[in-house]
Tab-separated table of C-alpha atoms in Angstrom:
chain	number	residue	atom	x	y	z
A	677	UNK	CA	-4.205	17.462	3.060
A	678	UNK	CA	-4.773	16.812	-0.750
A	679	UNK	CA	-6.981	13.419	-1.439
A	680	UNK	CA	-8.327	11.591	-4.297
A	681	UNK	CA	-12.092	11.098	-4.329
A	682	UNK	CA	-12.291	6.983	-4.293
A	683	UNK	CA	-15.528	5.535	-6.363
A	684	UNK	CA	-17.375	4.428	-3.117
A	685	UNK	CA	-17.882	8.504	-2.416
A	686	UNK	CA	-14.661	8.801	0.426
A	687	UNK	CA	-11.237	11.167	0.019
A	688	UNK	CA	-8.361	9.176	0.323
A	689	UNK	CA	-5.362	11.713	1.005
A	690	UNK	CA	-2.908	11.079	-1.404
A	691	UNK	CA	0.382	10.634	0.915
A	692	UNK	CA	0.223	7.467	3.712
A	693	UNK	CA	2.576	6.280	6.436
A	694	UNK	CA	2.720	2.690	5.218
A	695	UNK	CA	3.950	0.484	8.334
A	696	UNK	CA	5.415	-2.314	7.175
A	697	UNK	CA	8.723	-3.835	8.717
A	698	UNK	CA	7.671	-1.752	11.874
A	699	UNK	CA	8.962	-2.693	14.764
A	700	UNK	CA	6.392	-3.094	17.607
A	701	UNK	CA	7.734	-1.463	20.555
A	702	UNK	CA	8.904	1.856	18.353
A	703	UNK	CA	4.878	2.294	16.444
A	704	UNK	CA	3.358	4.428	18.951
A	705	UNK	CA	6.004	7.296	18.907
A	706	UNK	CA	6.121	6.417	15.202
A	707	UNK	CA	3.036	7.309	14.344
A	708	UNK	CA	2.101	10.312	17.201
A	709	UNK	CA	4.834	11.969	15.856
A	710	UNK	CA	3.437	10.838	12.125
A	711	UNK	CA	0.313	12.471	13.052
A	712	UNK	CA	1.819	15.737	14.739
A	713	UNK	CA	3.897	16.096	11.241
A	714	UNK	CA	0.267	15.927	9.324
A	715	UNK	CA	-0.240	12.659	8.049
A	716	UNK	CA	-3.587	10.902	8.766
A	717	UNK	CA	-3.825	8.091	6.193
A	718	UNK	CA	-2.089	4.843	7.485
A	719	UNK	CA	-1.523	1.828	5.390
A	720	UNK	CA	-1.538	-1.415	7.872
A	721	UNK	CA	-1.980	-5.049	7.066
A	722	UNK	CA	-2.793	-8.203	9.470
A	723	UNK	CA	0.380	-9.642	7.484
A	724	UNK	CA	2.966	-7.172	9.270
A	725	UNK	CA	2.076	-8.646	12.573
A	726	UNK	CA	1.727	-5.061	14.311
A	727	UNK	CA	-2.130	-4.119	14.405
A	728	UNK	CA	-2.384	-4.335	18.447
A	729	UNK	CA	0.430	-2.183	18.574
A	730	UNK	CA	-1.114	0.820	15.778
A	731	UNK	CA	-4.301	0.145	17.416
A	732	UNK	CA	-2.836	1.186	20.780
A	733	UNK	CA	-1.376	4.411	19.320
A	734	UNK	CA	-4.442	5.368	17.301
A	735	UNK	CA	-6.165	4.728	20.749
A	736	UNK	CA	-4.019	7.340	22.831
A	737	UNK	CA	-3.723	9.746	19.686
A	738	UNK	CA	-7.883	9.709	19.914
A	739	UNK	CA	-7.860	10.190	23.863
A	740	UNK	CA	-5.506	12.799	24.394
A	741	UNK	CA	-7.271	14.642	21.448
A	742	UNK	CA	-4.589	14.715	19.035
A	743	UNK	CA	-7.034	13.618	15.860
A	744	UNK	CA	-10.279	12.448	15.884
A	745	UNK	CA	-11.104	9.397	14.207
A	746	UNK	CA	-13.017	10.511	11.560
A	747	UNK	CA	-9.773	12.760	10.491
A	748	UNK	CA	-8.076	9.421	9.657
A	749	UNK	CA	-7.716	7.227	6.796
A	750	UNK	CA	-6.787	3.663	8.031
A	751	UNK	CA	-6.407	0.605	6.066
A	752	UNK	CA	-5.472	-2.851	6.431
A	753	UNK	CA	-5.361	-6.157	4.044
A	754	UNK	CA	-7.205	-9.854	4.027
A	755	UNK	CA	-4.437	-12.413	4.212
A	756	UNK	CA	-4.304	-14.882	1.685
A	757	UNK	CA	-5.041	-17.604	4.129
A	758	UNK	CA	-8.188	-15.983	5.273
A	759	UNK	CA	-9.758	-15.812	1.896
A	760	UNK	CA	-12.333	-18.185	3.133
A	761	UNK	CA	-12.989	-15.818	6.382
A	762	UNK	CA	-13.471	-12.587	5.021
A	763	UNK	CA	-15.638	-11.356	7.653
A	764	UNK	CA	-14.266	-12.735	10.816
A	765	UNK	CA	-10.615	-11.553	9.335
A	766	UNK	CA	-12.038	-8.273	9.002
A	767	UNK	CA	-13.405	-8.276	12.791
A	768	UNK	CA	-10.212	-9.579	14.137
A	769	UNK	CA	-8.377	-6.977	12.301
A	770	UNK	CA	-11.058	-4.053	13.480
A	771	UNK	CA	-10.802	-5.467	17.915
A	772	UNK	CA	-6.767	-5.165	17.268
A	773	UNK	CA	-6.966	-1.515	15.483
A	774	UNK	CA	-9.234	-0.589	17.913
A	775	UNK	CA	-11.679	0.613	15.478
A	776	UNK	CA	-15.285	0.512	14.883
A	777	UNK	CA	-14.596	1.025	11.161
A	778	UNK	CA	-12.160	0.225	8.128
A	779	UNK	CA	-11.628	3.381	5.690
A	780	UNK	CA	-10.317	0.861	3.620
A	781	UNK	CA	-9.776	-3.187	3.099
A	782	UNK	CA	-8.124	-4.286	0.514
A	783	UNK	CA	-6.936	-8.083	-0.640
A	784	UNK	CA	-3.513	-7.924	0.313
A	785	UNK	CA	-2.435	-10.710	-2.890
A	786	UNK	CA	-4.470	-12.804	-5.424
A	787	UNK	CA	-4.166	-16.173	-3.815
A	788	UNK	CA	-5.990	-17.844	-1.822
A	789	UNK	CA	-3.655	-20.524	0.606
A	790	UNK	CA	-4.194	-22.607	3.597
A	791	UNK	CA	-6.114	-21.334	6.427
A	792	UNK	CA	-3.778	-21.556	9.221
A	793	UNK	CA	-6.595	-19.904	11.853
A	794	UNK	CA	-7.931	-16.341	11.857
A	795	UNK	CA	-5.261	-13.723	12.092
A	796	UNK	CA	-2.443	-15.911	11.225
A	797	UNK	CA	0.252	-14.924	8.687
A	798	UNK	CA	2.740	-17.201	8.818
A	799	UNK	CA	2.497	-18.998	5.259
A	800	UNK	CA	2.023	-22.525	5.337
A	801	UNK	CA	4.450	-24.506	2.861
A	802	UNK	CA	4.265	-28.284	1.866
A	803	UNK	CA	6.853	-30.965	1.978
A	804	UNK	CA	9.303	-28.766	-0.494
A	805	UNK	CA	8.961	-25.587	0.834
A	806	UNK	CA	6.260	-24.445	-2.003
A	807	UNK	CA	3.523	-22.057	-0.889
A	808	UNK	CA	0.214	-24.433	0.304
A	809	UNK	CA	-2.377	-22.936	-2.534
A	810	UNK	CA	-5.898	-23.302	-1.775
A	811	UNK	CA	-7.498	-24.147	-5.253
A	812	UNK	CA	-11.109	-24.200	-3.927
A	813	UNK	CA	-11.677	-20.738	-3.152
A	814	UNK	CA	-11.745	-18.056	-6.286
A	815	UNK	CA	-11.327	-14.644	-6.189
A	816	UNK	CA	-14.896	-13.960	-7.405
A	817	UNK	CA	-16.234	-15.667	-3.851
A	818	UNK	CA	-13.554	-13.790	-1.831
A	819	UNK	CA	-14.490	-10.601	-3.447
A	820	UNK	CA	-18.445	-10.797	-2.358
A	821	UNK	CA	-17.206	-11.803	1.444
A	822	UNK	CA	-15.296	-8.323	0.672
A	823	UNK	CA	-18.815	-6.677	-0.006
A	824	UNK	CA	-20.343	-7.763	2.879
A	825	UNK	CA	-17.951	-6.151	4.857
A	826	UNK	CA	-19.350	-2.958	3.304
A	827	UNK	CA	-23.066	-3.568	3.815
A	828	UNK	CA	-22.203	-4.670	7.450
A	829	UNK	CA	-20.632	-1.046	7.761
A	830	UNK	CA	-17.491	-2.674	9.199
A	831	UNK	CA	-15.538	-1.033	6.002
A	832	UNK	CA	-16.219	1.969	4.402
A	833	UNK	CA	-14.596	1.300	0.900
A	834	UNK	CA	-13.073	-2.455	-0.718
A	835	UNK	CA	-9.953	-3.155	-2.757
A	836	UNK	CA	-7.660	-5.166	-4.224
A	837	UNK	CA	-3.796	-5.268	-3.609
A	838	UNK	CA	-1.167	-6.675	-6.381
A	839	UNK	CA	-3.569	-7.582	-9.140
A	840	UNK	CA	-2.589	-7.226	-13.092
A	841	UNK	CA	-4.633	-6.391	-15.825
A	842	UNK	CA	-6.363	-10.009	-16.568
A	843	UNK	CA	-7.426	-10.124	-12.083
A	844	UNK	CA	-8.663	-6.535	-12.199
A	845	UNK	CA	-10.777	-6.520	-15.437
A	846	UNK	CA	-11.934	-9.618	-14.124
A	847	UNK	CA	-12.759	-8.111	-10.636
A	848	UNK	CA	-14.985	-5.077	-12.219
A	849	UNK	CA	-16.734	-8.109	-14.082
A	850	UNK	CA	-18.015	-9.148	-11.236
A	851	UNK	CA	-18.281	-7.214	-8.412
A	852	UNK	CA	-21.568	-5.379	-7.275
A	853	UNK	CA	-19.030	-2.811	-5.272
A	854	UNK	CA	-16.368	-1.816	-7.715
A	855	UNK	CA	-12.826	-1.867	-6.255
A	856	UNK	CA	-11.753	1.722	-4.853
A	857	UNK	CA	-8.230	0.723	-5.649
A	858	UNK	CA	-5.554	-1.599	-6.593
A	859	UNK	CA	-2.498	-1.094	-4.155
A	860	UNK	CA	0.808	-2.148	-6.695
A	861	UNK	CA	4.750	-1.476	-6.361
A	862	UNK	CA	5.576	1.056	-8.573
A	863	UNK	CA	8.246	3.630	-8.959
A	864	UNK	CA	10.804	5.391	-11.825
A	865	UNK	CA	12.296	1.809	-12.075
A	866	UNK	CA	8.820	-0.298	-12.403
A	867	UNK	CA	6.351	2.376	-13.782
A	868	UNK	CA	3.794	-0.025	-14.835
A	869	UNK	CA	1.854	2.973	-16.883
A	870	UNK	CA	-0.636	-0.104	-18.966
A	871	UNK	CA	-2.089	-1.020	-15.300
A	872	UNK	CA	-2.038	1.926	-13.884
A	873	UNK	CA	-4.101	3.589	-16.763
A	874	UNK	CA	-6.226	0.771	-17.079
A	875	UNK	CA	-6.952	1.139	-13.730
A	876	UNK	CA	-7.736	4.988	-13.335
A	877	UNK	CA	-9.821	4.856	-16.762
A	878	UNK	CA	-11.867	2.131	-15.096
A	879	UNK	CA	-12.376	4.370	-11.798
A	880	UNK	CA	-9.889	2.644	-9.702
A	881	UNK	CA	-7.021	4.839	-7.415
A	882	UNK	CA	-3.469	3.337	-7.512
A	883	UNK	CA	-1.555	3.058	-4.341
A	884	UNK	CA	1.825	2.728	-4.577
A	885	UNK	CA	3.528	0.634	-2.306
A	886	UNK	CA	7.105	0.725	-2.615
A	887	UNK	CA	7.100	4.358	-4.203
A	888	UNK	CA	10.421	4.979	-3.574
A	889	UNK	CA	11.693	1.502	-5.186
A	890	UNK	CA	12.027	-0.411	-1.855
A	891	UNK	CA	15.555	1.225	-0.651
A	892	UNK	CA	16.891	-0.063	2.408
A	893	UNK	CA	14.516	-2.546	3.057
A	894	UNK	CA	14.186	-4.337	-0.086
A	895	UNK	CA	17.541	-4.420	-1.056
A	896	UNK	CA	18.555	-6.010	2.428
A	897	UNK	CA	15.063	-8.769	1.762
A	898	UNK	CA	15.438	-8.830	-1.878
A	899	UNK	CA	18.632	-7.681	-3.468
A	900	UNK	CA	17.222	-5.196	-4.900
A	901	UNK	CA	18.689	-1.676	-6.333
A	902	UNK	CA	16.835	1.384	-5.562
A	903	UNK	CA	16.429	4.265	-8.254
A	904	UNK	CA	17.287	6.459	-4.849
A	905	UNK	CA	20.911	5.993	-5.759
A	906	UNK	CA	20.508	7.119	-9.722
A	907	UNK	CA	22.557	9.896	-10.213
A	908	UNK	CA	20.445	11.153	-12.684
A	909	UNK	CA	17.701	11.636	-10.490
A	910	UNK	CA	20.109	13.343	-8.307
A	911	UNK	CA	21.134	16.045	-10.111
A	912	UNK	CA	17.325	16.155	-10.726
A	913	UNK	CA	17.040	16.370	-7.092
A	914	UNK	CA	19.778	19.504	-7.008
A	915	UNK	CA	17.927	21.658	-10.061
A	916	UNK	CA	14.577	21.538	-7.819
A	917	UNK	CA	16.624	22.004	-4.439
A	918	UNK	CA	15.052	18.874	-3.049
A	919	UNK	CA	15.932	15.147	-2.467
A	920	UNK	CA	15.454	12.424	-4.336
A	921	UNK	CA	13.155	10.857	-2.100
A	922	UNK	CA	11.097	14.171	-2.501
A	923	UNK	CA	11.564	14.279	-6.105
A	924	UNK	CA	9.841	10.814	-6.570
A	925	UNK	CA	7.437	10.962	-4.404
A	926	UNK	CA	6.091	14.418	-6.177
A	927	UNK	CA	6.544	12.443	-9.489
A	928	UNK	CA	3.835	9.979	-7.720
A	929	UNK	CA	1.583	12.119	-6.746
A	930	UNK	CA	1.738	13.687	-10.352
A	931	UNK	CA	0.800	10.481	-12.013
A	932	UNK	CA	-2.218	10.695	-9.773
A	933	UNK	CA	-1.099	7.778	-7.396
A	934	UNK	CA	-0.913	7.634	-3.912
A	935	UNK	CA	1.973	7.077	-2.355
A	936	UNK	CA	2.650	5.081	0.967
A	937	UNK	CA	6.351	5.532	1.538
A	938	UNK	CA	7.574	4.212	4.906
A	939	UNK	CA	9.868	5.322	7.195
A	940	UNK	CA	10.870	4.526	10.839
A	941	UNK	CA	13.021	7.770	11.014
A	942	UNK	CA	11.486	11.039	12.187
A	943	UNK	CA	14.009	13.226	9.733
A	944	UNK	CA	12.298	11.188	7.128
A	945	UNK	CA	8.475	11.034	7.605
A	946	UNK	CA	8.863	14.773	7.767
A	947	UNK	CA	11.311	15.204	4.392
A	948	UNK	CA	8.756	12.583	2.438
A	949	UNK	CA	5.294	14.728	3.814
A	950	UNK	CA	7.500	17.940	1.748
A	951	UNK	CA	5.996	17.424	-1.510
A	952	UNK	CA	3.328	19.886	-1.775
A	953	UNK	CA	5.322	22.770	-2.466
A	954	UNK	CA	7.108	22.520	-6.096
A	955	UNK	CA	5.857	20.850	-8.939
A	956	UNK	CA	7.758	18.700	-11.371
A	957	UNK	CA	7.980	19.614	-15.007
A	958	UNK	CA	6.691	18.141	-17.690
A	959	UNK	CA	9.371	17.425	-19.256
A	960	UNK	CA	11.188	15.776	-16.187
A	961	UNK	CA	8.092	14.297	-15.855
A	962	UNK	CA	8.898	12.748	-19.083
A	963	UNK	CA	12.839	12.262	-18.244
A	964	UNK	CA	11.569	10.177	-15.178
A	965	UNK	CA	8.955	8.095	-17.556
A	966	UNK	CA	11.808	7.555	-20.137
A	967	UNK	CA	13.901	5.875	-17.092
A	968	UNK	CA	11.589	2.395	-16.350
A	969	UNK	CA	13.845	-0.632	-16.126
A	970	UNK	CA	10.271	-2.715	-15.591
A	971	UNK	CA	12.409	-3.738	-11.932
A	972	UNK	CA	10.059	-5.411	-9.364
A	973	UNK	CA	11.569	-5.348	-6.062
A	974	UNK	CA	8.817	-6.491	-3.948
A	975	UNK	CA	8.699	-10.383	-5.046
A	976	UNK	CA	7.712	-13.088	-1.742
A	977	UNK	CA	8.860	-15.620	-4.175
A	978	UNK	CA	11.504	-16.013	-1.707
A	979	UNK	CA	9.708	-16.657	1.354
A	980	UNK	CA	6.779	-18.807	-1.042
A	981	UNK	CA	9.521	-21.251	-2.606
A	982	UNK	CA	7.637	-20.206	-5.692
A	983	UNK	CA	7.069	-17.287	-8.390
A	984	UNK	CA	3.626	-15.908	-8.509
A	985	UNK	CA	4.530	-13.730	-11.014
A	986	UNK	CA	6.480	-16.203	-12.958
């Protein structure tokens, strides 16, 4: 499995099983089958509600010998409300995995809101329906909590999740443990190439979340349009006798991103793990950069009853 060497010393492989909008019940044949089909990195988050459920497959996957722990790459996120309870949030998170360690924890967003009791996700809004925003806690304090995970050897590497420029510059100010990553939606239609250079000359991976522009799910949350349905990158697609899905997800990986595309469909986690075996060319490398439409899909503005990224 290819990887990317993270700062903090630890391979990363480059393609994840991100599981997001998973349904409980359906995780642990999800993800056995995930594994049997090669992946071993797994994006989680206490935000999607579902870590007793990965826990439990990661737990039979380990028993009945399929993988062994240390073959894995498993992360999961700090919710914003637990800013001020790094370390407990990170234990909680660890009992429901299962685990004894975190490959990676990462700040799922840059804002801190009311603590609504360890492990809970549900945001708390105020009178109008505007996200509760704790001003007392900055990212600077959240970030050391973050380190002490590390010297506690309860997480193995730290990062941050949906931070711009201005956050991350900010972040390598300060921290003692440089972030390993910044986990950020991009894709053909929100390429972002200013952050994501900034961060990989600084020494920070980029995750993509969203890699293939949020299809199905986004566009049923958010509205959104998906660059899956661009005939241009489907006749792309036919020249290199692949889908589009495949052809993006290459063009991902050859930007030197990892890519955490999710799927809840078996055909699928095995066409999006095909992407090892052709290579894109530069110039439809190029054709791809030239087609950016700087198009966010992933926005919780409408669950927040306010912009962050107004």
């Amino acid at each position: 499995m290819a990887s990317i060497t993270l700062n903090s010393g630890f391979k990363m492989p480059i393609i994840g099983l991100g599981v997001w909008r998973m349904e409980g019940k359906d995780i642990k044949d999800l993800l056995i089958n995930a594994i049997k089909i090669g992946y071993r990195h797994f994006d989680c988050a206490a935000d999607y509600q579902n870590e007793t459920e990965v826990g439990e497959a990661l737990a039979e996957a380990f028993k009945t010998g399929l993988v062994k722990r240390e073959d894995l790459f498993i992360t999961t996120k700090l919710w914003n409300s637990d800013h001020g309870h790094v370390v407990e949030a990170c234990k909680a998170s660890l009992k429901k995995l299962q685990l004894d360690y975190l490959d990676l924890f990462l700040i799922h967003f840059p804002i801190a809101t009311k603590h609504t009791g360890i492990g809970t996700t549900a945001s708390a809004l105020d009178a109008d329906g505007v996200l509760e925003i704790d001003t007392t806690i900055s990212l600077e304090t959240t970030w050391h909590a973050m380190e002490e995970t590390v010297s506690m050897g309860l997480v193995r590497s730290i990062g941050i999740s949906n931070y711009d420029i201005f956050l991350t510059r900010d972040c390598l100010a300060y921290s003692k443990i440089k972030p390993a990553v910044n986990q950020i939606e991009t894709h053909p239609y929100f390429q972002r190439e200013s952050l994501v250079k900034f961060c990989q000359k600084h020494g920070i991976a980029i995750t993509a979340h969203t890699p293939l522009g949020g299809s199905v799910a986004n566009t049923e949350w958010f509205g959104s349009v998906s660059c899956l349905d661009d005939p241009e990158f489907k006749s792309l697609a036919e020249k290199y006798k692949k889908t589009v899905a495949q052809v993006i997800l290459r063009w991902g990986i050859q930007r030197n991103t990892i890519i955490i595309p999710k799927s809840s469909k078996q055909e699928r986690l095995e066409e999006n793990f095909k992407v090892f075996d052709f290579e894109l060319s530069n110039e439809d490398m190029e054709f791809i950069k030239s087609k950016d439409r700087k198009y966010r899909t992933n926005n919780p503005a409408k669950f927040w009853g306010l912009d962050l990224y107004a």
